[in-house]
Amino acid sequence: MSRLEVSVAAIRGAVRAALTGIASTAAYGPKIDDRAVDLGNAVESLPVSALPLALVACSGGADSLALAGAAAFVGPRAGWRVGVVSVDHGLQEGSGLRARQVVEWAETVGLSPAEVVTVSVGSSGGPEAAARDARYGALVEVAQRHSASAVLLGHTEDDQAETVLLALARGAGPRGIAGMPAVQERDGVVFVRPLLGISRAVCRSACAAMGLSVWDDPHNVDPSFARARVRSDVMPTLVSSLGADVVPNLARTASLVAADAEYLDELASVAFGQCLVDGGLEVKALAELPAPLRSRVLHAWVTSLGVPRASLSYRHIAALDALVTAWHGQGSTQLPGNISVGREANRLVSL
């Protein structure tokens, strides 16, 4: 088997594993017809409506295009319908044409539905965050409209390594260093990243093997974006100095930290309920918690009050923690979202 054929097989295997995992997990997505999960039945004998739908978010770049090409092959053989959504952010000339080309290709290989969704990108949180929020909002809308069981995203091992580096650079905690989860839910829609164990180079090789024309997004090399600088400058320097294993090793770090963080989150969820009292948090119960659990409880509580999760920093949580562990009559703590938290008697309360 040639190297290019190996790359295609690797991506198809990752997609197959992801679809199998979704189908076997009843908690994810709309209910999947049991007949579709039982692959012992002939897929051809099932009505199309009985098959679960996976939507691939595809920009036309090598990663998402390789994912879509693999899903087009694997999906029908694994008892799935597969569709494509191409989000046009309208941030560069010709973006709409490229999105339409992706959809036209998808239709030729039998992917349905195949849609272009045009979004308006705001400015909140910076250009990268604003584009990401607009993109996910569009994907959620399409997935809900078609009752999709999952949306597949083309993030790779390289993307995960870059995410870890960026998190370390900004002093993030375990949640940030854990990187992108393989499976996550947003607004009731399940997002799956089958390629977190696949390199960007393998995706590009797979596209060549499948005869797919790749579009290279100029934003990926635009030095005004932090991730682009990591991709073009920082990561090549690390690989040159430390060896090629630095990329999979960083990605593995994310997986290891994620497992620990998930366990701590479960413990914190229980502790949160034990600390709640009269709409606030009991200081004595908080003070008795280990610091890693206390910070998680504080984080969960203030986000439940309406503080934007993405805007919370270490400084905010540290100030809240001081109301519990270093109380000396200090005033309230101002949080993003115009929310203020203070200490009244033996409780933390929203003021």
Short mmCIF file of the C-alpha atoms (twelve columns), coordinates in Angstrom:
data_MODEL
# 
_entry.id   MODEL 
# 
loop_
_atom_site.group_PDB 
_atom_site.id 
_atom_site.type_symbol 
_atom_site.label_atom_id 
_atom_site.label_alt_id 
_atom_site.label_comp_id 
_atom_site.label_asym_id 
_atom_site.label_seq_id 
_atom_site.Cartn_x 
_atom_site.Cartn_y 
_atom_site.Cartn_z 
_atom_site.pdbx_PDB_model_num 
ATOM 1   C CA . MET A 1   0.000   0.000  0.000  1 
ATOM 2   C CA . SER A 2   1.438   3.422  -0.968 1 
ATOM 3   C CA . ARG A 3   1.934   6.216  1.526  1 
ATOM 4   C CA . LEU A 4   -1.012  8.107  0.060  1 
ATOM 5   C CA . GLU A 5   -3.237  5.052  0.375  1 
ATOM 6   C CA . VAL A 6   -2.126  4.675  3.991  1 
ATOM 7   C CA . SER A 7   -3.192  8.258  4.669  1 
ATOM 8   C CA . VAL A 8   -6.665  7.643  3.263  1 
ATOM 9   C CA . ALA A 9   -7.007  4.450  5.304  1 
ATOM 10  C CA . ALA A 10  -5.975  6.286  8.479  1 
ATOM 11  C CA . ILE A 11  -8.615  8.968  8.049  1 
ATOM 12  C CA . ARG A 12  -11.314 6.504  7.091  1 
ATOM 13  C CA . GLY A 13  -10.469 4.478  10.185 1 
ATOM 14  C CA . ALA A 14  -10.743 7.560  12.387 1 
ATOM 15  C CA . VAL A 15  -14.112 8.459  10.880 1 
ATOM 16  C CA . ARG A 16  -15.390 4.904  11.266 1 
ATOM 17  C CA . ALA A 17  -14.373 4.852  14.934 1 
ATOM 18  C CA . ALA A 18  -16.067 8.203  15.541 1 
ATOM 19  C CA . LEU A 19  -19.344 7.185  13.908 1 
ATOM 20  C CA . THR A 20  -19.357 3.886  15.788 1 
ATOM 21  C CA . GLY A 21  -18.781 5.739  19.047 1 
ATOM 22  C CA . ILE A 22  -21.647 8.150  18.405 1 
ATOM 23  C CA . ALA A 23  -24.070 5.396  17.445 1 
ATOM 24  C CA . SER A 24  -23.278 3.393  20.572 1 
ATOM 25  C CA . THR A 25  -23.773 6.368  22.909 1 
ATOM 26  C CA . ALA A 26  -27.471 6.984  23.327 1 
ATOM 27  C CA . ALA A 27  -26.907 10.277 25.145 1 
ATOM 28  C CA . TYR A 28  -25.620 11.976 22.019 1 
ATOM 29  C CA . GLY A 29  -27.853 13.620 19.458 1 
ATOM 30  C CA . PRO A 30  -31.362 12.723 18.317 1 
ATOM 31  C CA . LYS A 31  -32.384 9.128  18.878 1 
ATOM 32  C CA . ILE A 32  -30.692 6.826  16.397 1 
ATOM 33  C CA . ASP A 33  -32.850 4.084  14.942 1 
ATOM 34  C CA . ASP A 34  -31.754 0.768  16.497 1 
ATOM 35  C CA . ARG A 35  -31.810 -0.806 13.058 1 
ATOM 36  C CA . ALA A 36  -29.102 1.607  11.928 1 
ATOM 37  C CA . VAL A 37  -26.923 0.834  14.940 1 
ATOM 38  C CA . ASP A 38  -27.176 -2.908 14.317 1 
ATOM 39  C CA . LEU A 39  -24.752 -3.154 11.431 1 
ATOM 40  C CA . GLY A 40  -25.549 -6.851 11.197 1 
ATOM 41  C CA . ASN A 41  -28.591 -5.738 9.217  1 
ATOM 42  C CA . ALA A 42  -28.005 -4.865 5.597  1 
ATOM 43  C CA . VAL A 43  -27.819 -1.078 5.363  1 
ATOM 44  C CA . GLU A 44  -29.406 -1.239 1.925  1 
ATOM 45  C CA . SER A 45  -32.593 -2.685 3.429  1 
ATOM 46  C CA . LEU A 46  -33.204 0.353  5.623  1 
ATOM 47  C CA . PRO A 47  -35.177 3.404  4.530  1 
ATOM 48  C CA . VAL A 48  -32.914 6.442  4.252  1 
ATOM 49  C CA . SER A 49  -34.920 8.197  6.958  1 
ATOM 50  C CA . ALA A 50  -33.936 5.465  9.425  1 
ATOM 51  C CA . LEU A 51  -30.241 6.271  9.097  1 
ATOM 52  C CA . PRO A 52  -28.653 8.818  11.451 1 
ATOM 53  C CA . LEU A 53  -27.230 11.961 9.867  1 
ATOM 54  C CA . ALA A 54  -23.699 13.272 10.355 1 
ATOM 55  C CA . LEU A 55  -22.903 16.717 8.982  1 
ATOM 56  C CA . VAL A 56  -19.304 17.537 8.050  1 
ATOM 57  C CA . ALA A 57  -18.225 21.151 8.510  1 
ATOM 58  C CA . CYS A 58  -16.081 21.691 5.422  1 
ATOM 59  C CA . SER A 59  -14.244 24.856 4.415  1 
ATOM 60  C CA . GLY A 60  -12.458 23.269 1.482  1 
ATOM 61  C CA . GLY A 61  -9.146  23.198 3.346  1 
ATOM 62  C CA . ALA A 62  -7.118  19.982 3.408  1 
ATOM 63  C CA . ASP A 63  -8.245  18.847 6.860  1 
ATOM 64  C CA . SER A 64  -12.000 19.252 6.504  1 
ATOM 65  C CA . LEU A 65  -11.947 18.138 2.861  1 
ATOM 66  C CA . ALA A 66  -10.111 14.925 3.760  1 
ATOM 67  C CA . LEU A 67  -12.667 14.385 6.524  1 
ATOM 68  C CA . ALA A 68  -15.580 14.915 4.133  1 
ATOM 69  C CA . GLY A 69  -14.061 12.608 1.526  1 
ATOM 70  C CA . ALA A 70  -13.511 9.873  4.094  1 
ATOM 71  C CA . ALA A 71  -16.998 10.321 5.563  1 
ATOM 72  C CA . ALA A 72  -18.528 10.052 2.087  1 
ATOM 73  C CA . PHE A 73  -16.920 6.620  1.770  1 
ATOM 74  C CA . VAL A 74  -17.352 5.344  5.325  1 
ATOM 75  C CA . GLY A 75  -20.774 6.764  6.205  1 
ATOM 76  C CA . PRO A 76  -23.025 4.708  3.907  1 
ATOM 77  C CA . ARG A 77  -21.053 1.544  4.718  1 
ATOM 78  C CA . ALA A 78  -21.464 2.172  8.444  1 
ATOM 79  C CA . GLY A 79  -25.189 2.921  8.309  1 
ATOM 80  C CA . TRP A 80  -25.028 6.720  8.233  1 
ATOM 81  C CA . ARG A 81  -26.245 9.505  6.019  1 
ATOM 82  C CA . VAL A 82  -23.575 12.158 5.549  1 
ATOM 83  C CA . GLY A 83  -24.064 15.797 4.629  1 
ATOM 84  C CA . VAL A 84  -21.851 18.866 4.322  1 
ATOM 85  C CA . VAL A 85  -22.110 22.420 5.619  1 
ATOM 86  C CA . SER A 86  -19.726 25.056 4.259  1 
ATOM 87  C CA . VAL A 87  -19.749 28.275 6.267  1 
ATOM 88  C CA . ASP A 88  -18.932 31.456 4.354  1 
ATOM 89  C CA . HIS A 89  -17.634 34.067 6.793  1 
ATOM 90  C CA . GLY A 90  -17.462 36.694 4.061  1 
ATOM 91  C CA . LEU A 91  -14.070 37.852 5.318  1 
ATOM 92  C CA . GLN A 92  -12.188 37.604 2.038  1 
ATOM 93  C CA . GLU A 93  -12.820 37.954 -1.647 1 
ATOM 94  C CA . GLY A 94  -14.002 34.754 -3.285 1 
ATOM 95  C CA . SER A 95  -15.049 33.041 -0.048 1 
ATOM 96  C CA . GLY A 96  -18.611 32.584 -1.272 1 
ATOM 97  C CA . LEU A 97  -17.431 30.994 -4.508 1 
ATOM 98  C CA . ARG A 98  -15.207 28.566 -2.636 1 
ATOM 99  C CA . ALA A 99  -18.051 27.568 -0.313 1 
ATOM 100 C CA . ARG A 100 -20.303 26.897 -3.307 1 
ATOM 101 C CA . GLN A 101 -17.572 24.793 -4.925 1 
ATOM 102 C CA . VAL A 102 -17.360 22.666 -1.786 1 
ATOM 103 C CA . VAL A 103 -21.107 22.081 -1.852 1 
ATOM 104 C CA . GLU A 104 -21.093 21.273 -5.572 1 
ATOM 105 C CA . TRP A 105 -18.361 18.686 -5.011 1 
ATOM 106 C CA . ALA A 106 -20.277 17.246 -2.042 1 
ATOM 107 C CA . GLU A 107 -23.366 16.788 -4.194 1 
ATOM 108 C CA . THR A 108 -21.365 14.932 -6.875 1 
ATOM 109 C CA . VAL A 109 -20.226 12.338 -4.305 1 
ATOM 110 C CA . GLY A 110 -23.728 11.877 -2.907 1 
ATOM 111 C CA . LEU A 111 -23.533 13.927 0.275  1 
ATOM 112 C CA . SER A 112 -26.897 15.317 1.331  1 
ATOM 113 C CA . PRO A 113 -27.847 17.784 2.602  1 
ATOM 114 C CA . ALA A 114 -25.108 20.027 1.209  1 
ATOM 115 C CA . GLU A 115 -25.484 23.664 2.178  1 
ATOM 116 C CA . VAL A 116 -23.655 26.976 2.140  1 
ATOM 117 C CA . VAL A 117 -24.407 29.141 5.158  1 
ATOM 118 C CA . THR A 118 -23.327 32.783 5.063  1 
ATOM 119 C CA . VAL A 119 -22.676 34.407 8.425  1 
ATOM 120 C CA . SER A 120 -21.989 37.909 9.643  1 
ATOM 121 C CA . VAL A 121 -18.896 38.074 11.837 1 
ATOM 122 C CA . GLY A 122 -19.008 40.556 14.700 1 
ATOM 123 C CA . SER A 123 -16.136 41.925 16.758 1 
ATOM 124 C CA . SER A 124 -16.764 40.573 20.258 1 
ATOM 125 C CA . GLY A 125 -13.699 38.866 21.704 1 
ATOM 126 C CA . GLY A 126 -11.499 39.625 18.695 1 
ATOM 127 C CA . PRO A 127 -11.678 38.480 15.069 1 
ATOM 128 C CA . GLU A 128 -10.753 34.835 15.674 1 
ATOM 129 C CA . ALA A 129 -13.262 34.353 18.488 1 
ATOM 130 C CA . ALA A 130 -15.986 36.255 16.625 1 
ATOM 131 C CA . ALA A 131 -15.548 34.126 13.500 1 
ATOM 132 C CA . ARG A 132 -15.578 30.963 15.594 1 
ATOM 133 C CA . ASP A 133 -18.765 31.971 17.407 1 
ATOM 134 C CA . ALA A 134 -20.497 32.809 14.121 1 
ATOM 135 C CA . ARG A 135 -19.397 29.505 12.602 1 
ATOM 136 C CA . TYR A 136 -20.616 27.386 15.504 1 
ATOM 137 C CA . GLY A 137 -23.892 29.266 15.592 1 
ATOM 138 C CA . ALA A 138 -24.463 28.448 11.928 1 
ATOM 139 C CA . LEU A 139 -23.536 24.794 12.402 1 
ATOM 140 C CA . VAL A 140 -25.903 24.470 15.358 1 
ATOM 141 C CA . GLU A 141 -28.766 25.961 13.337 1 
ATOM 142 C CA . VAL A 142 -28.256 23.613 10.386 1 
ATOM 143 C CA . ALA A 143 -27.802 20.566 12.622 1 
ATOM 144 C CA . GLN A 144 -30.985 21.309 14.539 1 
ATOM 145 C CA . ARG A 145 -32.944 21.958 11.362 1 
ATOM 146 C CA . HIS A 146 -31.938 18.582 9.910  1 
ATOM 147 C CA . SER A 147 -32.056 16.697 13.251 1 
ATOM 148 C CA . ALA A 148 -28.434 15.659 12.768 1 
ATOM 149 C CA . SER A 149 -26.979 13.228 15.275 1 
ATOM 150 C CA . ALA A 150 -23.546 14.869 15.072 1 
ATOM 151 C CA . VAL A 151 -21.424 17.495 13.359 1 
ATOM 152 C CA . LEU A 152 -17.921 16.344 12.384 1 
ATOM 153 C CA . LEU A 153 -15.086 18.876 12.628 1 
ATOM 154 C CA . GLY A 154 -11.713 18.618 10.889 1 
ATOM 155 C CA . HIS A 155 -9.389  19.679 13.716 1 
ATOM 156 C CA . THR A 156 -6.153  17.693 13.603 1 
ATOM 157 C CA . GLU A 157 -3.333  16.686 15.915 1 
ATOM 158 C CA . ASP A 158 -1.450  19.807 14.795 1 
ATOM 159 C CA . ASP A 159 -4.422  22.008 15.723 1 
ATOM 160 C CA . GLN A 160 -4.525  20.383 19.150 1 
ATOM 161 C CA . ALA A 161 -0.798  20.972 19.702 1 
ATOM 162 C CA . GLU A 162 -1.209  24.631 18.723 1 
ATOM 163 C CA . THR A 163 -4.159  24.957 21.096 1 
ATOM 164 C CA . VAL A 164 -2.067  23.623 23.989 1 
ATOM 165 C CA . LEU A 165 0.789   26.035 23.237 1 
ATOM 166 C CA . LEU A 166 -1.577  29.004 23.070 1 
ATOM 167 C CA . ALA A 167 -3.170  27.946 26.361 1 
ATOM 168 C CA . LEU A 168 0.232   27.675 28.052 1 
ATOM 169 C CA . ALA A 169 1.230   31.089 26.702 1 
ATOM 170 C CA . ARG A 170 -1.783  32.792 28.263 1 
ATOM 171 C CA . GLY A 171 -1.355  30.982 31.597 1 
ATOM 172 C CA . ALA A 172 -4.463  28.844 31.240 1 
ATOM 173 C CA . GLY A 173 -5.485  26.220 33.752 1 
ATOM 174 C CA . PRO A 174 -6.272  22.554 33.114 1 
ATOM 175 C CA . ARG A 175 -9.370  23.320 31.028 1 
ATOM 176 C CA . GLY A 176 -7.303  25.309 28.553 1 
ATOM 177 C CA . ILE A 177 -4.375  22.899 28.467 1 
ATOM 178 C CA . ALA A 178 -6.823  20.036 27.892 1 
ATOM 179 C CA . GLY A 179 -7.327  21.505 24.433 1 
ATOM 180 C CA . MET A 180 -10.242 20.627 22.202 1 
ATOM 181 C CA . PRO A 181 -12.380 17.676 23.319 1 
ATOM 182 C CA . ALA A 182 -12.950 14.808 20.921 1 
ATOM 183 C CA . VAL A 183 -16.674 15.096 21.667 1 
ATOM 184 C CA . GLN A 184 -18.556 18.075 23.034 1 
ATOM 185 C CA . GLU A 185 -22.099 19.392 23.098 1 
ATOM 186 C CA . ARG A 186 -23.149 22.931 22.199 1 
ATOM 187 C CA . ASP A 187 -26.767 24.016 22.401 1 
ATOM 188 C CA . GLY A 188 -27.933 20.412 22.209 1 
ATOM 189 C CA . VAL A 189 -25.776 19.587 19.170 1 
ATOM 190 C CA . VAL A 190 -22.968 17.024 19.396 1 
ATOM 191 C CA . PHE A 191 -19.667 18.061 17.817 1 
ATOM 192 C CA . VAL A 192 -17.096 15.355 17.115 1 
ATOM 193 C CA . ARG A 193 -13.433 15.729 16.138 1 
ATOM 194 C CA . PRO A 194 -12.354 12.419 14.580 1 
ATOM 195 C CA . LEU A 195 -8.938  13.673 13.408 1 
ATOM 196 C CA . LEU A 196 -7.293  14.743 16.677 1 
ATOM 197 C CA . GLY A 197 -4.924  11.795 16.296 1 
ATOM 198 C CA . ILE A 198 -4.215  12.519 12.614 1 
ATOM 199 C CA . SER A 199 -1.569  14.971 11.413 1 
ATOM 200 C CA . ARG A 200 -2.163  17.834 9.023  1 
ATOM 201 C CA . ALA A 201 0.345   16.274 6.602  1 
ATOM 202 C CA . VAL A 202 -1.643  13.034 6.490  1 
ATOM 203 C CA . CYS A 203 -4.800  14.989 5.637  1 
ATOM 204 C CA . ARG A 204 -3.073  16.752 2.773  1 
ATOM 205 C CA . SER A 205 -1.699  13.438 1.474  1 
ATOM 206 C CA . ALA A 206 -5.164  11.911 1.691  1 
ATOM 207 C CA . CYS A 207 -6.639  14.750 -0.362 1 
ATOM 208 C CA . ALA A 208 -4.015  14.163 -3.046 1 
ATOM 209 C CA . ALA A 209 -4.764  10.437 -3.032 1 
ATOM 210 C CA . MET A 210 -8.496  11.080 -3.376 1 
ATOM 211 C CA . GLY A 211 -7.962  13.638 -6.135 1 
ATOM 212 C CA . LEU A 212 -9.433  16.485 -4.100 1 
ATOM 213 C CA . SER A 213 -8.510  20.102 -4.840 1 
ATOM 214 C CA . VAL A 214 -7.477  21.839 -1.626 1 
ATOM 215 C CA . TRP A 215 -8.088  25.493 -0.780 1 
ATOM 216 C CA . ASP A 216 -5.502  27.118 1.494  1 
ATOM 217 C CA . ASP A 217 -7.138  29.752 3.678  1 
ATOM 218 C CA . PRO A 218 -4.901  32.861 3.680  1 
ATOM 219 C CA . HIS A 219 -5.964  33.551 7.272  1 
ATOM 220 C CA . ASN A 220 -3.975  30.472 8.303  1 
ATOM 221 C CA . VAL A 221 -0.740  32.293 7.456  1 
ATOM 222 C CA . ASP A 222 -1.831  35.827 8.374  1 
ATOM 223 C CA . PRO A 223 0.629   36.997 11.085 1 
ATOM 224 C CA . SER A 224 -2.033  39.221 12.643 1 
ATOM 225 C CA . PHE A 225 -3.577  36.057 14.114 1 
ATOM 226 C CA . ALA A 226 -1.870  34.415 17.104 1 
ATOM 227 C CA . ARG A 227 -2.615  30.886 15.914 1 
ATOM 228 C CA . ALA A 228 -1.132  31.644 12.500 1 
ATOM 229 C CA . ARG A 229 2.081   32.855 14.159 1 
ATOM 230 C CA . VAL A 230 2.274   29.689 16.236 1 
ATOM 231 C CA . ARG A 231 1.703   27.608 13.106 1 
ATOM 232 C CA . SER A 232 4.233   29.344 10.871 1 
ATOM 233 C CA . ASP A 233 6.902   30.438 13.369 1 
ATOM 234 C CA . VAL A 234 6.715   28.841 16.810 1 
ATOM 235 C CA . MET A 235 5.879   25.240 15.966 1 
ATOM 236 C CA . PRO A 236 8.507   24.843 13.214 1 
ATOM 237 C CA . THR A 237 11.127  26.203 15.643 1 
ATOM 238 C CA . LEU A 238 10.080  23.723 18.326 1 
ATOM 239 C CA . VAL A 239 10.141  20.838 15.859 1 
ATOM 240 C CA . SER A 240 13.570  21.900 14.629 1 
ATOM 241 C CA . SER A 241 14.943  22.170 18.166 1 
ATOM 242 C CA . LEU A 242 13.147  19.306 19.912 1 
ATOM 243 C CA . GLY A 243 12.208  16.912 17.119 1 
ATOM 244 C CA . ALA A 244 9.040   16.010 15.243 1 
ATOM 245 C CA . ASP A 245 7.556   14.234 18.278 1 
ATOM 246 C CA . VAL A 246 6.833   17.592 19.898 1 
ATOM 247 C CA . VAL A 247 3.529   17.834 17.998 1 
ATOM 248 C CA . PRO A 248 2.027   14.459 19.028 1 
ATOM 249 C CA . ASN A 249 3.484   14.889 22.515 1 
ATOM 250 C CA . LEU A 250 1.709   18.217 23.003 1 
ATOM 251 C CA . ALA A 251 -1.508  16.681 21.713 1 
ATOM 252 C CA . ARG A 252 -1.079  13.765 24.118 1 
ATOM 253 C CA . THR A 253 -0.605  16.208 26.984 1 
ATOM 254 C CA . ALA A 254 -4.047  17.590 26.166 1 
ATOM 255 C CA . SER A 255 -5.579  14.116 26.412 1 
ATOM 256 C CA . LEU A 256 -3.882  13.361 29.733 1 
ATOM 257 C CA . VAL A 257 -4.895  16.669 31.289 1 
ATOM 258 C CA . ALA A 258 -8.434  16.330 29.924 1 
ATOM 259 C CA . ALA A 259 -8.950  13.021 31.719 1 
ATOM 260 C CA . ASP A 260 -7.873  14.510 35.059 1 
ATOM 261 C CA . ALA A 261 -9.869  17.697 34.500 1 
ATOM 262 C CA . GLU A 262 -13.007 15.722 33.687 1 
ATOM 263 C CA . TYR A 263 -12.733 13.809 36.956 1 
ATOM 264 C CA . LEU A 264 -12.235 17.012 38.954 1 
ATOM 265 C CA . ASP A 265 -15.205 18.581 37.166 1 
ATOM 266 C CA . GLU A 266 -17.388 15.663 38.257 1 
ATOM 267 C CA . LEU A 267 -16.313 16.103 41.883 1 
ATOM 268 C CA . ALA A 268 -16.856 19.850 41.634 1 
ATOM 269 C CA . SER A 269 -20.376 19.344 40.293 1 
ATOM 270 C CA . VAL A 270 -21.285 17.463 43.466 1 
ATOM 271 C CA . ALA A 271 -19.564 20.053 45.657 1 
ATOM 272 C CA . PHE A 272 -21.406 22.877 43.890 1 
ATOM 273 C CA . GLY A 273 -24.743 21.469 44.979 1 
ATOM 274 C CA . GLN A 274 -23.500 21.104 48.549 1 
ATOM 275 C CA . CYS A 275 -22.336 24.733 48.708 1 
ATOM 276 C CA . LEU A 276 -25.507 26.338 47.330 1 
ATOM 277 C CA . VAL A 277 -27.634 28.099 49.912 1 
ATOM 278 C CA . ASP A 278 -30.340 30.753 49.485 1 
ATOM 279 C CA . GLY A 279 -29.177 31.703 45.989 1 
ATOM 280 C CA . GLY A 280 -25.545 32.077 47.035 1 
ATOM 281 C CA . LEU A 281 -22.603 29.945 48.136 1 
ATOM 282 C CA . GLU A 282 -21.879 29.037 51.759 1 
ATOM 283 C CA . VAL A 283 -18.424 30.336 52.692 1 
ATOM 284 C CA . LYS A 284 -17.701 27.623 55.275 1 
ATOM 285 C CA . ALA A 285 -18.452 24.829 52.803 1 
ATOM 286 C CA . LEU A 286 -16.326 26.535 50.149 1 
ATOM 287 C CA . ALA A 287 -13.395 27.014 52.516 1 
ATOM 288 C CA . GLU A 288 -13.336 23.301 53.319 1 
ATOM 289 C CA . LEU A 289 -12.947 22.328 49.668 1 
ATOM 290 C CA . PRO A 290 -9.527  21.637 48.125 1 
ATOM 291 C CA . ALA A 291 -8.430  24.601 46.010 1 
ATOM 292 C CA . PRO A 292 -8.904  22.823 42.638 1 
ATOM 293 C CA . LEU A 293 -12.532 22.027 43.517 1 
ATOM 294 C CA . ARG A 294 -13.241 25.428 45.043 1 
ATOM 295 C CA . SER A 295 -12.081 27.262 41.918 1 
ATOM 296 C CA . ARG A 296 -14.307 25.053 39.776 1 
ATOM 297 C CA . VAL A 297 -17.316 25.655 42.021 1 
ATOM 298 C CA . LEU A 298 -16.745 29.406 41.878 1 
ATOM 299 C CA . HIS A 299 -16.376 29.244 38.108 1 
ATOM 300 C CA . ALA A 300 -19.582 27.223 37.710 1 
ATOM 301 C CA . TRP A 301 -21.536 29.505 40.024 1 
ATOM 302 C CA . VAL A 302 -20.650 32.808 38.383 1 
ATOM 303 C CA . THR A 303 -21.264 31.427 34.893 1 
ATOM 304 C CA . SER A 304 -24.702 30.352 36.139 1 
ATOM 305 C CA . LEU A 305 -25.225 33.993 37.134 1 
ATOM 306 C CA . GLY A 306 -24.599 35.055 33.546 1 
ATOM 307 C CA . VAL A 307 -20.874 35.804 33.459 1 
ATOM 308 C CA . PRO A 308 -19.582 34.909 29.957 1 
ATOM 309 C CA . ARG A 309 -17.417 31.823 30.349 1 
ATOM 310 C CA . ALA A 310 -14.867 32.951 27.772 1 
ATOM 311 C CA . SER A 311 -14.359 36.261 29.591 1 
ATOM 312 C CA . LEU A 312 -13.498 34.759 32.972 1 
ATOM 313 C CA . SER A 313 -9.810  34.921 33.814 1 
ATOM 314 C CA . TYR A 314 -7.564  33.607 36.554 1 
ATOM 315 C CA . ARG A 315 -7.641  37.087 38.097 1 
ATOM 316 C CA . HIS A 316 -11.432 36.972 38.461 1 
ATOM 317 C CA . ILE A 317 -11.463 33.556 40.117 1 
ATOM 318 C CA . ALA A 318 -8.562  34.520 42.407 1 
ATOM 319 C CA . ALA A 319 -10.487 37.595 43.582 1 
ATOM 320 C CA . LEU A 320 -13.541 35.463 44.328 1 
ATOM 321 C CA . ASP A 321 -11.388 32.932 46.146 1 
ATOM 322 C CA . ALA A 322 -9.971  35.709 48.316 1 
ATOM 323 C CA . LEU A 323 -13.506 36.491 49.516 1 
ATOM 324 C CA . VAL A 324 -13.471 32.984 50.988 1 
ATOM 325 C CA . THR A 325 -9.887  32.291 52.035 1 
ATOM 326 C CA . ALA A 326 -8.437  35.776 52.649 1 
ATOM 327 C CA . TRP A 327 -11.439 37.701 53.935 1 
ATOM 328 C CA . HIS A 328 -10.596 41.058 55.547 1 
ATOM 329 C CA . GLY A 329 -13.720 43.032 54.770 1 
ATOM 330 C CA . GLN A 330 -12.794 43.822 51.171 1 
ATOM 331 C CA . GLY A 331 -15.387 45.085 48.760 1 
ATOM 332 C CA . SER A 332 -17.201 43.249 46.028 1 
ATOM 333 C CA . THR A 333 -15.579 41.759 42.939 1 
ATOM 334 C CA . GLN A 334 -16.610 43.058 39.531 1 
ATOM 335 C CA . LEU A 335 -16.992 40.397 36.858 1 
ATOM 336 C CA . PRO A 336 -17.584 40.469 33.094 1 
ATOM 337 C CA . GLY A 337 -21.202 40.848 32.103 1 
ATOM 338 C CA . ASN A 338 -21.724 43.694 34.609 1 
ATOM 339 C CA . ILE A 339 -22.073 41.240 37.477 1 
ATOM 340 C CA . SER A 340 -20.811 41.949 40.983 1 
ATOM 341 C CA . VAL A 341 -20.181 39.362 43.700 1 
ATOM 342 C CA . GLY A 342 -19.624 40.119 47.364 1 
ATOM 343 C CA . ARG A 343 -19.643 38.494 50.776 1 
ATOM 344 C CA . GLU A 344 -22.590 38.954 53.094 1 
ATOM 345 C CA . ALA A 345 -22.289 37.261 56.482 1 
ATOM 346 C CA . ASN A 346 -21.401 33.669 55.633 1 
ATOM 347 C CA . ARG A 347 -22.398 33.660 51.973 1 
ATOM 348 C CA . LEU A 348 -21.101 34.779 48.616 1 
ATOM 349 C CA . VAL A 349 -23.936 36.529 46.811 1 
ATOM 350 C CA . SER A 350 -24.607 38.338 43.565 1 
ATOM 351 C CA . LEU A 351 -25.125 42.024 44.336 1 
# 
